[in-house]
Structure formats: C-alpha cells, structure tokens
Amino acid sequence: MDILEKMYEAAEKLPNSWINDWKKTGKVLGYLCSYIPEEILHAAKILPIRVTARGHSESTLADACMSRLNCPFARYLLDTVLSGKLDFLDGVIAYNSCDHIRRMFDNWRLRHKPPFYHFLSIPHRADELAMKWFQGELSNLRSHLESHFKITISDDDLKESIKLYNNTYDLLQALYDLRKREDPPIKGSDVAAIMTACLSMPKEAFNDLLSQLLDELEGKEGYSDLPRIMVVGSLVDNPEYIKIIEDLGSIVVTDSHCFGTKYFSDKVKIEGNPIEALSARYLLKSPCPRMIDERTGHEKRLELIKSLIKEYYVDGVIFERMTMCDLWSGEIFMLQNDLKQLGVPTLILERDYIISGVGQMKTRSQAFIEVLK
Amino acid sequence: MLTAGIDIGSLTTKALIIDEDKIKGYVILKSGHLFEEAGNEAYKLCLEKCNLTNDDIKYIVGTGYGRALISFANENITEITCHARGVYYYFPDAHTVIDIGGQDSKAIRIGENGKVLDFVMNDKCAAGTGRFLEVMQKALNIETLDMMGKLSLNSRNPAKISSMCTVFAESEVISLFAQKKAKKEDIVAGLHTAIAKRITGMVNRLGRVQEKIIFCGGVAKNVGVKKALEQELGKPLYTPEDPQITGALGAALLAQERYQKKKKI
C-alpha cells in the first residue's frame, strides 16, 4: 500500500487499523473541536482521536433525540455514538463550541454513558482574564486524567508532547507550502484525506508517513492551469466533498476550516510553563466563529483569509455551509460581503453532513468554476 | 454554421438549433424520468423540424440538470452560464437575470458579452421553484401553470401564505380552500407573492439592482409571478419572447464560440 492509500484507509472510518492496534495496549479518548489540546492527552500516553460520524450514514437513532433543526453533524455523530460504533473509546472530552454540540454531549452522557467524561469550558474571548480561566480548565483536565487513569503527567512529559506536535504542525505547513506552487503536486481531496488521517492515528506514525510523502512530492510534476479554490467553513472530513469540486475542473489549494489550516497554523511555545503556553496557543490560534473579542473575532478571521488568498494565489472562495450551523451562517454572509468588495469571487455551497444532493452541488460548483475561467 | 443547444431541466427538456445567430427552430418536451431519452428525442425532433440531419450540426453544447447525460454533446456547460448568454442575445443591456426553473431558482449578475459575474441559487429546497407552483396547481385543481397566472390577476385580496415549505404550504392551501376561507384566485395570488418575496431576498444578495432585470425560465410564463415580482422589486421585468428556451439558446450560442475557438487551434 502506498502512503496516500494508507492515509485514505486511516481517514475512512472509525476505528481504523491504527486505533485497533493501539487499543491492544493503550487507551483512546475522543474529542471533537480544534480547541482541545491533544498535547495533554498525548502526555498522558493516551491516543486522542478527533471523532466525527465519518463512515456512518444513518441518523434514525439520533432523530429520536434531536430535531431536524439541529446541526446534521451533531445528529449523525450522536447516531454513531448510539449505534455503539464509538464504543472503542475509553472516554470523551466535551466542550462548549455551540449549542447543537452541547445537546449532543448531553445525550451522549445520559443515553450512552462513556467510561470517562470531562467537560472543558472554553472561553469565547482571549483576554487576560479568559487566559487565566483557560489555564485553570487545562489544569483541571490534567488532574482529572491523572486521577481517573492513575497516572502522572509531568511538565517534562507535556514539553515532549508539545515538541512532537510542533513537528506535526511544521510538516503540515510544509505540505501546504507545496500547494502554493503554480502547479500544486497534490490535490485538495488527497490533502483532506491526509488531514483526517492526521486526526485519526498516533502522531509519531503520522509524522513518519507525512515526511516520506513530502519527499515523494518534492520533485513531482503538479496540476497546472486550473482555477485555484479555497474552502472556508466548519469541517471537511470527507475527501469526496473536495473531489466533487475538483473533478469539475478546478484545484483546491488551501482552506480555513478545522480539518485544515485552523488545526496547524499556530505553534506552541516550548519555553516556560507548558500549561500557559498551551492556553495561549489554543485561545489565540486561527479562530472559529465561536470567538467574539477583537483579537479573535470577525476581523481576525477576515485578515487570515485575506492573507491565505494572497499566499496561495486563490482565484475564488467556496464557503461550505452546513445547514443549521448557527456559528457559520452569519459569519459567512459577512465574509462574503467583505471578499466581494475586494473583488474575490465567492460561492456559498450549502451542505448536509453526509454528501447528498450531488447534482445540485455540482451545478453550483461547475457554474462557479465557469465564472473563474 | 449550425450548432445546437440541449437543455435538460428537471421538468422540461429543450433543444434548439441556430445558424450563426439566427434561431432555426426549437422543441420543448417533458423530461419525464429518463433524462437521456428526453435529450435524444428533443434533439431528433428539432432536427426534423428544421429539416436537418445530425451531420449538418457542427457543435453541440448540453446544459441543465441532466447536462452530463447527453452523450452526443461535445461538452456541457451549466445553465447559469447558458442563461446569461441566452439573455444577452435578446437584451445586450441586461444587468440581472432571474431564472425560475423546475427545481432551481437563480439570480445572475451579468457583465460584458453576457459573461456571468456572480450568481445566487436557492438552498437545497423546492420553495420558490417551478415544482412548488406545480404542487400548488395540482392541490388547487387548476389545469395549467399558465391558467394559474391568469387566475391570480383577478385577485382583489391576496391570501397570506405563512409557510414556504412546499409540503406545509400545500396543506395550508388545501385547508384555506376547503374551509372556504379564501377564494382560489386569492390563494394563488398569495402563493405568487410568497415566491416573489423569496426571490427578491435572493436578488438582494447580489447587491442593489440598478439596471434592467430579465425574467426567464419556465415560471416566467406565469404572468402572476411576474406581476408579484415586479411589485416586490419595484421595477418592471423584461421577458424574452419564449422565456423557457434561453438556456438552450445560450448553449447553442456558446457552441458557436467553442467551435470557432477549436477551429483556430
């Protein structure tokens, strides 16, 4: 199996063979937000997995607990939980990203109790007060892990994990740097598989695979003369979504969502207190629309998107808007207006969590690509 | 030089042949559930109507929801690009196009030479589309869409339709009618206003409309929707002679350009 095939295999469904191997001797915890520091779990010798409903296409069990007005991602994920497909997890870290996800966690906790459940409260601002609060939250997570799993997590353990993760962030940046080329040597759909694999396997193994892949890609001839697209939105854990857009005659060269740049574009400081360093990195990283203050609000998101457009020579932006997403619905309309004024063509592509209505999706994407040509 | 445009929409299929920029003839059929056959059939009938054979046609562009299923087409282009080009043929000074088809409604901003600058389409929902009107037409037992439009012009007191969901609006319409709370023409006028409001919201997303607005697609044949839209937008709407064929016409015109380009290479 070549490296890319291994990435696709790891991204396809949960649990994958990497997780099954790990489970023979170790513990696995699930989380589902780019604000949860994986580094702390890694320092506890636990494998953190970003859970989604990938590989699952039912929502009947969840439909008994949540309405059609709830986020489809939350519904499909709850269905995955209730169907027992995530029973391999030794626990879950819950958090307050949006109300749909909070209700999903309530149902998970009450109807399908996980062996370990920790609620991490993430502030919506990144000022000094919030920073202190978040440090307290991260320390609580650390001691809860220590008492539940009967382990100790030293500062040195944390620093080792931070180094490993910084290495992952560097490698991912190197992968993205290749996409800045006039002829990107890798398609956006393949990068989507790599990103999802990154969040579904041990980082040691992933870093190793990605380094090998980067060597292979270095001298490879790429895809040129295609309109260059950036995808902005909540999450893309299915390479097929990107493939549909690319198969119509375009190439996706970068993104601003949490299975992409929002995951890796900020590093953690190695010097000093590791909890303080983690707290600063996560609260100040490329922000999700859940963040509201001046350092992490709309202006910051726009600024980052603008610089990505420049760095990656983006011709047009596609907003993938999950139906019923409260956080992104308003944000996307604002961003779209801003980008229009800058003369950047945009398209809002509404979607369900699972891929459905492919015909309509294709018409909109193809027409958008025709505008870019 | 002869070229053809085939537009397979979700409800109707259109085939049209042009000679340079002169329309030779066109055909409109129901798409049914076999899109591929509808495309073949429409093209065959159109050739017959124009007394031509397949060998006379230099280039064919497919468009519409079934565009990928037209095996005999040289290439496929979306209905957004084609409608813009087709409208430009009739109205070179057009600024915005509103197209309401069977399952999609769209607002298109066009620039020089009929090129698309920006567009907005309905979300994945039948509200405000031809299908919505078709469901209501059946619920109200009206024979054709055309009659539905004319009927609404008699309305003095349009009913208020609170739901734009096709399924809920259907039951709302049936109950209004069954309980004799509103006259048929008032219900129809209410439905048209509801659609017009939805489309106006979409048009506004493209920014302020200053210039000429063209209304096309099958629903443009409904005078009631046109009137309601004019009221909501506060501007007159222009409609091509046959608003249902602008997609196929645009496809045939783009086929001319594509063929010229290929010949040069």
XYZ file of C-alpha atoms in Angstrom:
638
model
C 0.000 0.000 0.000
C 1.461 3.403 -0.869
C 1.471 6.269 1.627
C -1.581 8.049 0.244
C -3.580 4.806 0.319
C -2.618 4.395 3.978
C -3.865 7.929 4.675
C -7.175 7.216 2.921
C -7.545 3.992 4.879
C -6.949 5.813 8.187
C -9.412 8.581 7.254
C -12.237 6.384 6.017
C -13.915 5.286 9.228
C -13.613 4.876 12.992
C -11.980 2.835 14.398
C -9.275 2.277 11.771
C -6.467 -0.302 11.956
C -4.107 2.171 13.711
C -6.613 2.666 16.516
C -7.269 -1.064 16.774
C -3.532 -1.705 17.137
C -3.193 0.995 19.784
C -6.160 -0.423 21.707
C -4.286 -3.689 22.298
C -2.187 -1.953 24.962
C -3.321 1.657 25.279
C -6.230 3.996 25.923
C -8.072 6.127 23.373
C -10.030 9.327 24.074
C -12.330 11.113 21.674
C -12.689 14.870 21.225
C -14.277 16.973 18.501
C -13.019 20.503 18.401
C -9.771 22.207 17.397
C -9.773 23.981 20.784
C -8.961 20.783 22.700
C -5.183 20.479 23.279
C -4.285 16.990 22.104
C -0.836 17.571 23.612
C -2.194 16.987 27.154
C -3.742 13.647 26.172
C -0.576 12.625 24.394
C 1.473 13.467 27.507
C -0.868 11.136 29.417
C 0.106 8.348 26.928
C -3.462 8.392 25.629
C -4.283 8.418 21.902
C -6.506 11.416 21.091
C -8.891 10.893 18.180
C -10.957 13.613 16.604
C -14.336 11.906 16.293
C -16.864 12.653 13.579
C -19.511 10.468 12.005
C -17.192 9.523 9.127
C -18.182 6.225 7.577
C -21.679 6.437 9.111
C -24.730 7.413 7.075
C -27.719 6.912 9.402
C -29.455 9.323 11.765
C -32.562 7.388 12.830
C -31.433 6.750 16.421
C -30.392 10.384 16.884
C -33.596 11.683 15.289
C -35.417 10.434 18.371
C -33.329 12.837 20.498
C -32.714 15.821 18.230
C -34.803 17.748 15.732
C -34.315 18.445 12.048
C -33.436 21.976 13.091
C -30.316 20.676 14.803
C -26.961 20.590 13.095
C -26.723 17.493 10.874
C -23.137 16.889 12.020
C -24.339 16.712 15.638
C -27.175 14.380 14.649
C -25.049 11.977 12.608
C -22.410 11.939 15.316
C -24.948 11.188 18.040
C -26.286 8.387 15.876
C -22.779 6.947 15.566
C -22.484 7.075 19.359
C -25.884 5.470 19.991
C -25.232 2.753 17.416
C -22.218 1.671 19.504
C -19.658 2.337 16.760
C -17.622 4.558 19.101
C -17.634 2.097 21.997
C -13.919 1.564 21.403
C -13.343 4.965 23.072
C -12.201 4.989 26.711
C -13.904 8.311 27.145
C -14.672 11.692 25.653
C -13.756 15.331 26.213
C -16.856 17.502 25.866
C -16.816 21.267 25.422
C -18.993 24.282 24.653
C -18.444 25.141 20.995
C -22.101 25.662 20.071
C -25.480 24.678 21.484
C -26.065 21.872 18.981
C -22.885 20.139 20.108
C -23.704 20.727 23.792
C -27.067 18.975 23.381
C -25.310 16.190 21.516
C -22.971 15.744 24.516
C -25.924 15.782 26.938
C -27.476 12.910 25.032
C -24.158 11.071 24.820
C -23.606 11.412 28.584
C -27.134 10.434 29.570
C -28.057 7.801 26.995
C -24.749 6.139 26.220
C -22.534 6.870 29.194
C -18.830 6.941 28.281
C -16.325 5.439 30.788
C -14.604 8.829 31.144
C -16.342 12.153 30.583
C -14.727 15.533 31.018
C -16.296 18.875 30.203
C -13.766 21.510 29.175
C -15.163 25.011 29.298
C -13.562 27.132 26.573
C -13.839 30.935 26.894
C -15.188 32.968 23.989
C -12.539 35.669 24.380
C -8.769 35.659 24.607
C -8.033 38.455 27.056
C -6.002 38.073 30.232
C -8.956 37.063 32.384
C -10.031 34.373 29.905
C -6.450 33.159 29.601
C -6.248 32.597 33.370
C -9.582 30.801 33.311
C -8.478 28.535 30.478
C -5.234 27.683 32.261
C -7.362 26.558 35.208
C -9.521 24.500 32.868
C -6.490 22.805 31.314
C -5.049 22.057 34.773
C -8.379 20.512 35.768
C -8.308 18.308 32.677
C -4.766 17.270 33.541
C -5.652 16.279 37.131
C -8.876 14.544 36.065
C -6.859 12.425 33.618
C -4.287 11.695 36.335
C -6.836 10.580 38.913
C -9.039 8.592 36.529
C -6.282 6.745 34.678
C -3.998 6.598 37.755
C -1.040 8.255 36.028
C 1.050 11.377 36.448
C 1.634 13.968 33.735
C 4.833 15.895 34.409
C 5.770 19.233 32.857
C 8.549 17.426 31.015
C 6.020 14.971 29.554
C 3.993 17.943 28.348
C 7.049 19.575 26.792
C 7.960 16.389 24.941
C 4.434 16.171 23.545
C 4.471 19.847 22.576
C 7.678 19.252 20.602
C 6.191 16.285 18.787
C 3.036 18.216 17.907
C 5.005 21.262 16.780
C 6.788 18.900 14.432
C 3.406 17.740 13.077
C 2.346 21.371 12.571
C 5.614 22.083 10.709
C 5.202 19.066 8.438
C 1.617 20.027 7.615
C 2.760 23.556 6.824
C 5.412 22.095 4.507
C 2.671 20.095 2.766
C 0.566 23.236 2.363
C 3.610 25.191 1.124
C 3.814 22.813 -1.837
C 0.277 23.863 -2.768
C 1.443 27.447 -3.181
C 3.291 26.312 -6.317
C 1.991 27.260 -9.747
C 1.463 23.520 -10.221
C 0.457 22.070 -6.851
C 1.748 18.479 -6.782
C -1.186 17.264 -4.678
C -4.933 17.610 -4.979
C -7.121 19.117 -2.278
C -9.060 15.860 -1.940
C -5.840 13.994 -1.084
C -4.953 16.673 1.461
C -8.418 16.220 3.018
C -7.625 12.517 3.467
C -4.208 13.354 4.964
C -5.697 15.850 7.427
C -8.384 13.411 8.555
C -5.764 10.662 8.901
C -3.660 13.054 10.998
C -6.548 13.330 13.461
C -7.166 9.562 13.492
C -3.796 7.961 14.283
C -0.725 8.262 16.557
C 1.269 11.389 15.661
C 4.606 9.503 15.720
C 3.413 7.258 12.893
C 1.719 10.111 11.077
C 4.813 12.349 11.131
C 6.815 9.479 9.732
C 4.362 8.847 6.885
C 3.991 12.517 6.049
C 7.775 13.064 5.931
C 8.074 10.241 3.407
C 5.206 11.644 1.365
C 6.779 15.118 1.330
C 9.972 13.627 -0.117
C 7.938 11.972 -2.851
C 6.026 15.146 -3.666
C 9.042 17.447 -3.749
C 10.071 16.850 -7.370
C 6.707 15.683 -8.649
C 5.100 17.450 -11.583
C 1.851 19.079 -10.499
C -1.553 20.156 -11.757
C -1.370 23.466 -13.603
C -3.778 25.783 -15.418
C -6.724 25.055 -13.146
C -8.765 27.668 -11.242
C -7.422 27.705 -7.658
C -10.037 27.399 -4.938
C -10.030 27.933 -1.174
C -12.638 26.197 1.004
C -13.885 28.003 4.113
C -16.233 26.629 6.760
C -16.641 24.312 9.709
C -15.228 20.897 8.914
C -14.427 18.724 5.915
C -13.665 15.168 6.995
C -14.643 13.556 3.694
C -12.240 13.786 0.725
C -15.177 13.058 -1.580
C -16.632 16.524 -0.897
C -13.476 18.180 -2.261
C -13.206 15.640 -5.071
C -16.624 16.634 -6.426
C -15.426 20.257 -6.715
C -12.074 19.309 -8.229
C -13.463 16.812 -10.737
C -15.357 19.667 -12.388
C -12.063 21.233 -13.453
C -10.502 23.053 -10.508
C -7.960 22.507 -7.766
C -8.441 23.245 -4.072
C -5.191 24.860 -2.860
C -5.943 25.918 0.697
C -8.658 26.281 3.314
C -9.800 27.903 6.503
C -11.616 25.208 8.483
C -10.674 22.987 11.390
C -9.607 19.992 9.313
C -7.053 22.306 7.684
C -5.163 25.492 8.486
C -7.151 26.123 11.674
C -5.605 22.939 13.078
C -1.918 23.517 12.403
C -1.081 27.102 11.527
C -0.096 28.100 15.067
C 2.664 26.513 17.140
C 3.066 26.131 20.911
C 5.895 27.883 22.796
C 8.334 25.355 24.245
C 9.899 27.588 26.896
C 8.184 28.353 30.203
C 5.125 26.812 31.819
C 3.582 24.323 29.353
C 0.004 24.877 30.529
C 0.382 28.621 29.994
C 1.917 28.018 26.573
C -0.910 25.667 25.547
C -3.545 28.026 26.852
C -2.111 30.928 24.836
C -1.747 28.901 21.646
C -5.254 27.471 21.700
C -7.111 30.645 22.643
C -5.200 32.812 20.171
C -4.980 30.357 17.275
C -6.738 30.875 13.919
C -10.201 31.442 15.400
C -13.536 29.685 14.960
C -16.617 31.982 14.699
C -17.430 30.962 18.298
C -14.787 33.501 19.363
C -16.033 37.046 19.819
C -13.455 39.532 21.055
C -11.394 41.935 18.979
C -8.313 39.696 18.900
C -10.198 36.613 17.738
C -13.413 37.930 16.154
C -14.608 38.523 12.620
C -11.803 40.979 11.732
C -9.162 38.435 12.660
C -10.812 35.678 10.590
C -11.090 38.010 7.592
C -7.461 39.069 7.941
C -6.288 35.449 7.958
C -8.459 34.526 4.966
C -7.118 37.525 3.051
C -3.517 36.533 3.657
C -4.220 32.910 2.661
C -5.793 34.149 -0.599
C -2.578 36.035 -1.331
C -0.125 33.326 -0.289
C -1.851 30.543 -2.207
C -2.871 32.632 -5.257
C -6.551 31.816 -4.704
C -8.925 32.615 -7.610
C -12.184 32.001 -5.746
C -13.544 31.054 -2.324
C -16.161 28.372 -1.681
C -17.933 28.567 1.678
C -19.121 25.126 2.732
C -22.108 25.961 4.890
C -23.511 23.141 6.989
C -27.295 23.548 7.152
C -28.451 24.835 10.544
C -24.952 25.932 11.573
C -25.549 28.950 13.806
C -21.924 29.986 14.065
C -21.083 29.959 10.386
C -24.369 31.153 8.842
C -23.949 34.758 9.922
C -20.185 34.749 9.619
C -20.270 33.508 6.024
C -22.581 36.302 4.863
C -20.254 38.881 6.439
C -17.130 37.323 4.964
C -18.793 37.035 1.564
C -19.556 40.751 1.550
C -16.014 41.627 2.583
C -14.485 39.435 -0.110
C -16.848 40.728 -2.799
C -15.648 44.238 -2.072
C -12.098 43.033 -2.599
C -13.135 41.545 -5.935
C -12.741 37.907 -4.859
C -15.446 35.657 -6.374
C -17.283 33.596 -3.748
C -19.844 30.814 -3.631
C -21.910 29.611 -0.688
C -22.320 25.856 -1.068
C -24.929 24.629 1.363
C -24.433 21.076 2.561
C -25.705 18.337 4.803
C -23.155 16.427 6.890
C -23.320 13.397 4.634
C -22.916 14.021 0.934
C -26.369 14.382 -0.589
C -27.934 16.286 -3.478
C -24.763 15.831 -5.533
C -26.492 17.095 -8.709
C -27.267 20.484 -7.180
C -23.838 20.690 -5.606
C -22.238 20.033 -8.989
C -24.334 22.651 -10.806
C -23.338 25.347 -8.315
C -19.654 24.376 -8.241
C -19.358 23.989 -12.018
C -21.041 27.358 -12.636
C -18.648 28.928 -10.134
C -15.655 27.381 -11.906
C -17.004 28.718 -15.232
C -17.043 32.198 -13.681
C -13.403 31.778 -12.598
C -12.183 30.616 -16.008
C -22.626 27.369 -39.444
C -25.140 25.318 -37.493
C -24.888 24.471 -33.801
C -27.314 23.079 -31.213
C -28.064 23.579 -27.545
C -29.781 20.884 -25.483
C -31.139 21.918 -22.082
C -32.379 19.016 -19.935
C -34.187 20.600 -16.999
C -35.739 18.709 -14.104
C -39.237 19.181 -15.600
C -38.758 20.001 -19.299
C -36.161 19.362 -21.986
C -35.410 21.951 -24.640
C -33.473 21.541 -27.916
C -32.617 24.474 -30.148
C -30.647 24.893 -33.379
C -29.090 28.132 -34.597
C -27.365 29.196 -37.796
C -24.717 31.758 -36.746
C -27.035 33.961 -34.650
C -30.357 33.081 -36.273
C -32.715 30.655 -34.493
C -33.702 27.856 -36.911
C -36.136 26.158 -34.576
C -36.684 24.649 -31.149
C -38.589 21.917 -29.329
C -39.842 21.657 -25.719
C -40.701 18.267 -24.187
C -41.449 16.863 -20.714
C -38.244 15.423 -19.241
C -40.047 12.543 -17.572
C -37.801 10.280 -15.573
C -35.453 9.191 -18.370
C -33.361 12.297 -18.975
C -31.118 10.685 -21.541
C -34.032 9.657 -23.741
C -35.659 13.061 -23.410
C -32.438 14.636 -24.671
C -32.218 12.277 -27.658
C -35.858 12.735 -28.507
C -35.809 16.530 -28.298
C -32.706 16.730 -30.490
C -34.210 14.340 -33.078
C -37.487 16.273 -33.250
C -35.655 19.569 -33.503
C -33.568 18.293 -36.438
C -36.765 17.119 -38.160
C -38.470 20.425 -37.537
C -35.571 22.300 -39.143
C -35.197 19.761 -41.991
C -31.643 18.989 -40.972
C -29.590 15.916 -40.112
C -27.046 15.365 -37.384
C -24.224 15.777 -39.936
C -25.225 19.403 -40.527
C -24.610 20.312 -36.880
C -21.020 21.316 -36.165
C -21.042 21.528 -32.368
C -23.467 20.668 -29.576
C -23.467 22.021 -26.016
C -25.536 20.333 -23.301
C -26.852 22.188 -20.272
C -29.397 21.897 -17.452
C -29.749 19.425 -14.621
C -29.225 16.462 -16.990
C -26.307 18.020 -18.907
C -23.871 15.255 -18.065
C -26.205 12.634 -19.566
C -26.161 13.952 -23.137
C -23.764 11.533 -24.767
C -23.877 13.177 -28.196
C -22.951 16.665 -26.928
C -19.398 17.941 -27.470
C -19.303 19.432 -23.994
C -21.529 20.522 -21.134
C -21.838 23.968 -19.578
C -24.056 24.869 -16.610
C -27.428 26.501 -17.100
C -26.193 29.565 -15.185
C -23.617 30.441 -17.848
C -26.030 29.452 -20.650
C -28.972 31.511 -19.372
C -26.740 34.562 -19.076
C -25.568 34.104 -22.674
C -29.102 33.452 -23.942
C -30.491 36.523 -22.217
C -27.650 38.649 -23.572
C -28.765 37.666 -27.096
C -32.157 39.331 -26.564
C -31.108 42.084 -24.156
C -27.484 43.222 -24.564
C -28.105 45.828 -21.843
C -29.306 43.250 -19.282
C -27.823 43.583 -15.827
C -29.525 40.902 -13.747
C -31.271 37.674 -14.739
C -33.873 35.928 -12.625
C -34.421 32.362 -13.763
C -37.016 30.186 -12.091
C -36.939 26.633 -13.329
C -38.359 23.328 -12.163
C -36.196 22.695 -9.127
C -33.791 25.611 -9.020
C -34.247 29.328 -8.923
C -31.351 31.646 -9.512
C -30.363 35.271 -9.758
C -27.450 36.035 -12.067
C -25.477 39.246 -12.437
C -24.118 39.585 -15.961
C -21.263 41.646 -17.260
C -19.791 42.363 -20.664
C -20.569 39.947 -23.513
C -23.101 38.116 -21.371
C -20.468 36.657 -19.039
C -21.529 35.691 -15.526
C -20.081 37.933 -12.812
C -21.880 36.474 -9.809
C -24.894 34.294 -9.064
C -27.054 33.091 -6.188
C -29.137 29.923 -6.189
C -31.868 28.663 -3.893
C -30.822 26.485 -0.971
C -31.496 22.788 -1.270
C -35.256 23.204 -1.029
C -38.140 23.359 -3.527
C -39.592 26.568 -2.065
C -39.823 29.245 -4.741
C -39.367 26.943 -7.723
C -41.493 25.641 -10.578
C -42.020 22.424 -8.665
C -43.561 24.396 -5.792
C -46.050 26.000 -8.177
C -46.774 22.673 -9.833
C -47.649 21.073 -6.495
C -49.963 24.004 -5.645
C -51.546 23.931 -9.082
C -52.480 20.280 -8.528
C -53.694 20.930 -4.975
C -55.996 23.645 -6.294
C -57.085 21.595 -9.277
C -56.037 24.153 -11.892
C -55.303 22.778 -15.362
C -52.116 24.607 -16.370
C -49.481 26.855 -14.865
C -50.444 29.469 -17.405
C -54.055 29.479 -16.189
C -52.808 29.770 -12.637
C -51.067 33.024 -13.555
C -54.085 34.470 -15.309
C -56.400 33.455 -12.461
C -54.305 35.349 -9.923
C -54.784 38.601 -11.846
C -58.447 38.571 -10.739
C -57.490 38.609 -7.086
C -58.592 41.609 -5.030
C -57.475 40.335 -1.653
C -54.416 38.033 -1.838
C -54.344 35.379 0.899
C -51.397 35.314 3.271
C -49.406 32.099 2.958
C -47.321 31.668 6.089
C -45.223 28.665 5.108
C -42.882 28.479 2.162
C -42.129 24.804 2.732
C -43.696 23.033 -0.250
C -45.238 20.328 1.903
C -46.613 22.618 4.614
C -47.742 25.260 2.144
C -49.672 22.581 0.280
C -51.659 21.641 3.364
C -52.148 25.298 4.228
C -53.530 25.935 0.744
C -55.810 22.923 0.892
C -57.204 23.957 4.264
C -57.736 27.574 3.176
C -59.642 26.307 0.184
C -61.588 23.525 1.928
C -62.709 25.783 4.759
C -63.710 28.398 2.196
C -61.554 30.940 3.979
C -60.235 32.312 0.706
C -61.114 32.345 -2.958
C -58.995 30.337 -5.348
C -57.623 33.420 -7.114
C -56.685 34.974 -3.771
C -54.820 31.846 -2.680
C -52.929 31.740 -5.981
C -52.059 35.429 -5.737
C -50.844 34.796 -2.173
C -48.595 31.989 -3.384
C -47.133 34.202 -6.089
C -46.379 36.927 -3.570
C -44.698 34.398 -1.289
C -42.462 33.230 -4.149
C -41.726 36.810 -5.182
C -40.594 37.689 -1.651
C -38.281 34.719 -1.538
C -36.743 35.516 -4.933
C -36.371 39.195 -4.041
C -34.342 38.225 -0.974
C -32.089 36.183 -3.242
C -31.683 39.005 -5.773
C -30.766 41.402 -2.977
C -27.875 39.161 -2.014
C -26.232 40.147 -5.298
C -26.303 43.763 -4.182
C -28.565 46.584 -5.296
C -30.180 46.146 -8.674
C -29.855 49.372 -10.646
C -30.360 48.292 -14.216
C -32.513 46.111 -16.380
C -33.807 42.848 -14.908
C -34.722 39.951 -17.193
C -37.051 37.196 -16.046
C -36.739 33.786 -17.713
C -37.198 30.066 -17.122
C -40.481 28.147 -17.334
C -42.046 30.075 -14.443
C -41.602 33.357 -16.361
C -44.563 32.191 -18.458
C -46.721 32.723 -15.372
C -47.947 36.339 -15.558
C -48.967 36.277 -11.895
C -45.458 35.547 -10.620
C -44.091 38.223 -12.932
C -46.527 40.796 -11.577
C -45.786 39.868 -7.957
C -42.038 40.079 -8.584
C -42.382 43.495 -10.214
C -44.246 44.680 -7.138
C -41.621 43.317 -4.729
C -38.647 44.595 -6.727
C -40.324 47.897 -7.570
C -39.154 47.635 -11.191
C -40.511 46.354 -14.485
C -39.270 42.932 -15.581
C -38.434 42.096 -19.174
C -39.142 38.673 -20.587
C -37.832 37.171 -23.835
C -40.393 36.020 -26.390
C -40.162 32.433 -25.130
C -38.521 32.607 -21.675
C -38.261 28.826 -21.451
C -35.606 28.480 -24.149
C -32.922 30.961 -23.045
C -30.839 28.129 -21.558
C -30.840 26.087 -24.776
C -30.271 29.240 -26.830
C -27.292 30.215 -24.675
C -25.910 26.682 -25.078
C -26.244 26.904 -28.893
C -24.584 30.347 -28.926
C -21.722 29.132 -26.736
C -21.406 26.171 -29.122
C -20.747 28.670 -31.940
C -17.959 30.293 -29.916
C -16.444 26.982 -28.861
C -16.416 25.676 -32.424
C -14.697 28.822 -33.725
C -12.097 28.572 -30.983
C -11.413 24.890 -31.690
C -11.095 25.570 -35.420
C -8.395 28.170 -34.784
C -6.327 25.715 -32.738
